[in-house]
Amino acid sequence: LDATGKDIATLKTGTWLNDEVANFAIGLLSQRAINSMPKGETQPKVHFFSTFFINKLYQDSNMYDYSNVRRWTLPKKLKYDVLRCEKIFVPIHQSVHWVLAEIDTRKKRISYYDSLLGESGVAVKNLKRWLIDEAKNKLNEDWDPDEWIEAYPKDIPLQKNGCDCGVFMIKYADYLSAGAELAFSQKHMEYFRRRLVWDIV
């Protein structure tokens, strides 16, 4: 993953994060998850998709197409099974707004974290379709879509401006993947922006 000075500039106060910075931050979280695995383990507890996953799944063509992402999760390529992870995180860019989807494979729940408390049945339902197709393709199992809960958490940290959604999305992924309480707020966003610059550099 690369991040140029132009990309890092999107972390300035009052600026929207771009895909490159978001993916760099998500990549750091993915590396953390792999590094934290016990010695000898090959199956991480969490998996992170890049921001381009949802684009290929349905956004680019405005039509769901599993074949576009089927090879993203080949066990031979990843060295583990994505659906055997406890949680899967999917960053989503909704036009001019960042949100996070969390797939909990144990609780069979898809949660949509939006710092403005918006909801997107389209995103959640397409992720549910992906789960069913992925289970059939990779595990040769028939999963029942009706067993999966769709959730839109409301008691979460919320943004108070129109530019910090990307940072909120990254921190949702950061805290949730670490099993931590979402103990941050708008007042911490400036610090998180500076911290991200430091982490990238």
C-alpha positions as a Python dict, from the first residue, in 0.01 Angstrom:
ca = {
    (1, 'L'): (0, 0, 0),
    (2, 'D'): (123, 346, -88),
    (3, 'A'): (22, 687, 42),
    (4, 'T'): (154, 1004, -120),
    (5, 'G'): (181, 1351, 26),
    (6, 'K'): (-137, 1440, -161),
    (7, 'D'): (-315, 1148, 6),
    (8, 'I'): (-186, 1237, 352),
    (9, 'A'): (-309, 1593, 295),
    (10, 'T'): (-664, 1457, 315),
    (11, 'L'): (-599, 1411, 687),
    (12, 'K'): (-584, 1787, 739),
    (13, 'T'): (-856, 1931, 960),
    (14, 'G'): (-1182, 1984, 772),
    (15, 'T'): (-1086, 1754, 483),
    (16, 'W'): (-1248, 1432, 360),
    (17, 'L'): (-1034, 1118, 368),
    (18, 'N'): (-966, 956, 32),
    (19, 'D'): (-957, 584, -53),
    (20, 'E'): (-580, 559, -32),
    (21, 'V'): (-563, 683, 326),
    (22, 'A'): (-863, 475, 428),
    (23, 'N'): (-708, 162, 276),
    (24, 'F'): (-371, 233, 434),
    (25, 'A'): (-535, 260, 777),
    (26, 'I'): (-741, -55, 717),
    (27, 'G'): (-423, -230, 604),
    (28, 'L'): (-255, -141, 932),
    (29, 'L'): (-548, -291, 1124),
    (30, 'S'): (-528, -606, 912),
    (31, 'Q'): (-156, -638, 984),
    (32, 'R'): (-224, -590, 1355),
    (33, 'A'): (-476, -875, 1347),
    (34, 'I'): (-228, -1107, 1178),
    (35, 'N'): (59, -1009, 1409),
    (36, 'S'): (-155, -1074, 1716),
    (37, 'M'): (-227, -1436, 1625),
    (38, 'P'): (-80, -1696, 1861),
    (39, 'K'): (233, -1864, 1732),
    (40, 'G'): (146, -2145, 1495),
    (41, 'E'): (-207, -2020, 1427),
    (42, 'T'): (-303, -1952, 1066),
    (43, 'Q'): (-665, -1842, 1101),
    (44, 'P'): (-706, -1479, 1216),
    (45, 'K'): (-1010, -1377, 1421),
    (46, 'V'): (-1093, -1086, 1195),
    (47, 'H'): (-1071, -1000, 827),
    (48, 'F'): (-1068, -655, 667),
    (49, 'F'): (-1176, -583, 312),
    (50, 'S'): (-1042, -281, 127),
    (51, 'T'): (-1270, 5, 29),
    (52, 'F'): (-1282, -135, -326),
    (53, 'F'): (-1458, -457, -227),
    (54, 'I'): (-1803, -303, -204),
    (55, 'N'): (-1740, -116, -531),
    (56, 'K'): (-1677, -441, -715),
    (57, 'L'): (-1959, -623, -538),
    (58, 'Y'): (-2233, -387, -654),
    (59, 'Q'): (-2156, -15, -652),
    (60, 'D'): (-1957, 26, -975),
    (61, 'S'): (-2218, -141, -1194),
    (62, 'N'): (-2514, -61, -967),
    (63, 'M'): (-2586, -434, -976),
    (64, 'Y'): (-2486, -718, -746),
    (65, 'D'): (-2229, -950, -904),
    (66, 'Y'): (-2058, -1211, -688),
    (67, 'S'): (-1825, -1315, -968),
    (68, 'N'): (-1647, -977, -941),
    (69, 'V'): (-1519, -1061, -592),
    (70, 'R'): (-1517, -1441, -592),
    (71, 'R'): (-1138, -1458, -620),
    (72, 'W'): (-1079, -1198, -348),
    (73, 'T'): (-1111, -1463, -78),
    (74, 'L'): (-942, -1769, -226),
    (75, 'P'): (-802, -1966, 72),
    (76, 'K'): (-484, -2045, -123),
    (77, 'K'): (-431, -1673, -173),
    (78, 'L'): (-514, -1557, 180),
    (79, 'K'): (-381, -1866, 362),
    (80, 'Y'): (-703, -1877, 565),
    (81, 'D'): (-1083, -1898, 528),
    (82, 'V'): (-1260, -1564, 550),
    (83, 'L'): (-1588, -1715, 669),
    (84, 'R'): (-1405, -1888, 955),
    (85, 'C'): (-1310, -1548, 1095),
    (86, 'E'): (-1522, -1430, 1386),
    (87, 'K'): (-1573, -1088, 1231),
    (88, 'I'): (-1540, -937, 885),
    (89, 'F'): (-1513, -560, 838),
    (90, 'V'): (-1622, -384, 521),
    (91, 'P'): (-1553, -11, 473),
    (92, 'I'): (-1816, 150, 251),
    (93, 'H'): (-1801, 480, 68),
    (94, 'Q'): (-2157, 600, 19),
    (95, 'S'): (-2102, 874, -240),
    (96, 'V'): (-1967, 1145, -6),
    (97, 'H'): (-1993, 956, 322),
    (98, 'W'): (-1792, 677, 487),
    (99, 'V'): (-1957, 401, 691),
    (100, 'L'): (-1853, 59, 823),
    (101, 'A'): (-2024, -277, 800),
    (102, 'E'): (-1936, -546, 1054),
    (103, 'I'): (-2023, -909, 982),
    (104, 'D'): (-2032, -1119, 1298),
    (105, 'T'): (-2021, -1482, 1184),
    (106, 'R'): (-2086, -1622, 1532),
    (107, 'K'): (-2394, -1413, 1607),
    (108, 'K'): (-2503, -1417, 1240),
    (109, 'R'): (-2541, -1042, 1240),
    (110, 'I'): (-2455, -768, 993),
    (111, 'S'): (-2417, -430, 1164),
    (112, 'Y'): (-2405, -99, 981),
    (113, 'Y'): (-2210, 170, 1168),
    (114, 'D'): (-2287, 520, 1045),
    (115, 'S'): (-2158, 825, 1235),
    (116, 'L'): (-2463, 1017, 1110),
    (117, 'L'): (-2703, 732, 1202),
    (118, 'G'): (-2803, 669, 844),
    (119, 'E'): (-2922, 328, 723),
    (120, 'S'): (-2868, 141, 398),
    (121, 'G'): (-3074, -170, 339),
    (122, 'V'): (-2908, -199, -3),
    (123, 'A'): (-2558, -233, 142),
    (124, 'V'): (-2661, -477, 415),
    (125, 'K'): (-2873, -694, 186),
    (126, 'N'): (-2595, -714, -74),
    (127, 'L'): (-2351, -820, 196),
    (128, 'K'): (-2598, -1086, 305),
    (129, 'R'): (-2620, -1210, -55),
    (130, 'W'): (-2240, -1221, -63),
    (131, 'L'): (-2233, -1432, 254),
    (132, 'I'): (-2472, -1687, 106),
    (133, 'D'): (-2281, -1703, -223),
    (134, 'E'): (-1945, -1716, -46),
    (135, 'A'): (-2053, -2003, 180),
    (136, 'K'): (-2172, -2201, -121),
    (137, 'N'): (-1862, -2127, -327),
    (138, 'K'): (-1590, -2170, -63),
    (139, 'L'): (-1746, -2408, 190),
    (140, 'N'): (-2006, -2585, -24),
    (141, 'E'): (-2261, -2502, 244),
    (142, 'D'): (-2615, -2368, 210),
    (143, 'W'): (-2662, -2084, 457),
    (144, 'D'): (-3010, -1957, 533),
    (145, 'P'): (-3030, -1579, 473),
    (146, 'D'): (-3326, -1553, 712),
    (147, 'E'): (-3100, -1651, 1002),
    (148, 'W'): (-2893, -1335, 960),
    (149, 'I'): (-2985, -1026, 1162),
    (150, 'E'): (-2958, -678, 1013),
    (151, 'A'): (-2858, -419, 1273),
    (152, 'Y'): (-2813, -42, 1272),
    (153, 'P'): (-2646, 51, 1605),
    (154, 'K'): (-2756, 389, 1739),
    (155, 'D'): (-2570, 416, 2070),
    (156, 'I'): (-2237, 489, 1901),
    (157, 'P'): (-1995, 786, 1876),
    (158, 'L'): (-2138, 1042, 1633),
    (159, 'Q'): (-1977, 1310, 1419),
    (160, 'K'): (-2074, 1673, 1471),
    (161, 'N'): (-1948, 1806, 1139),
    (162, 'G'): (-1950, 1718, 770),
    (163, 'C'): (-1593, 1598, 722),
    (164, 'D'): (-1490, 1342, 985),
    (165, 'C'): (-1693, 1042, 868),
    (166, 'G'): (-1381, 868, 730),
    (167, 'V'): (-1199, 894, 1061),
    (168, 'F'): (-1505, 766, 1246),
    (169, 'M'): (-1526, 471, 1007),
    (170, 'I'): (-1161, 379, 1067),
    (171, 'K'): (-1192, 410, 1443),
    (172, 'Y'): (-1508, 198, 1448),
    (173, 'A'): (-1304, -72, 1272),
    (174, 'D'): (-1008, -16, 1504),
    (175, 'Y'): (-1202, -46, 1829),
    (176, 'L'): (-1448, -317, 1721),
    (177, 'S'): (-1176, -542, 1581),
    (178, 'A'): (-987, -512, 1910),
    (179, 'G'): (-1297, -598, 2111),
    (180, 'A'): (-1289, -254, 2274),
    (181, 'E'): (-1573, -28, 2377),
    (182, 'L'): (-1635, 259, 2134),
    (183, 'A'): (-1500, 507, 2387),
    (184, 'F'): (-1426, 807, 2167),
    (185, 'S'): (-1613, 1110, 2038),
    (186, 'Q'): (-1593, 1406, 1804),
    (187, 'K'): (-1342, 1579, 2033),
    (188, 'H'): (-1087, 1305, 1961),
    (189, 'M'): (-1097, 1338, 1583),
    (190, 'E'): (-817, 1593, 1560),
    (191, 'Y'): (-589, 1363, 1759),
    (192, 'F'): (-688, 1062, 1547),
    (193, 'R'): (-607, 1256, 1228),
    (194, 'R'): (-262, 1344, 1358),
    (195, 'R'): (-208, 988, 1477),
    (196, 'L'): (-299, 852, 1133),
    (197, 'V'): (-45, 1082, 970),
    (198, 'W'): (218, 953, 1212),
    (199, 'D'): (120, 589, 1152),
    (200, 'I'): (136, 630, 774),
    (201, 'V'): (469, 813, 777),
}
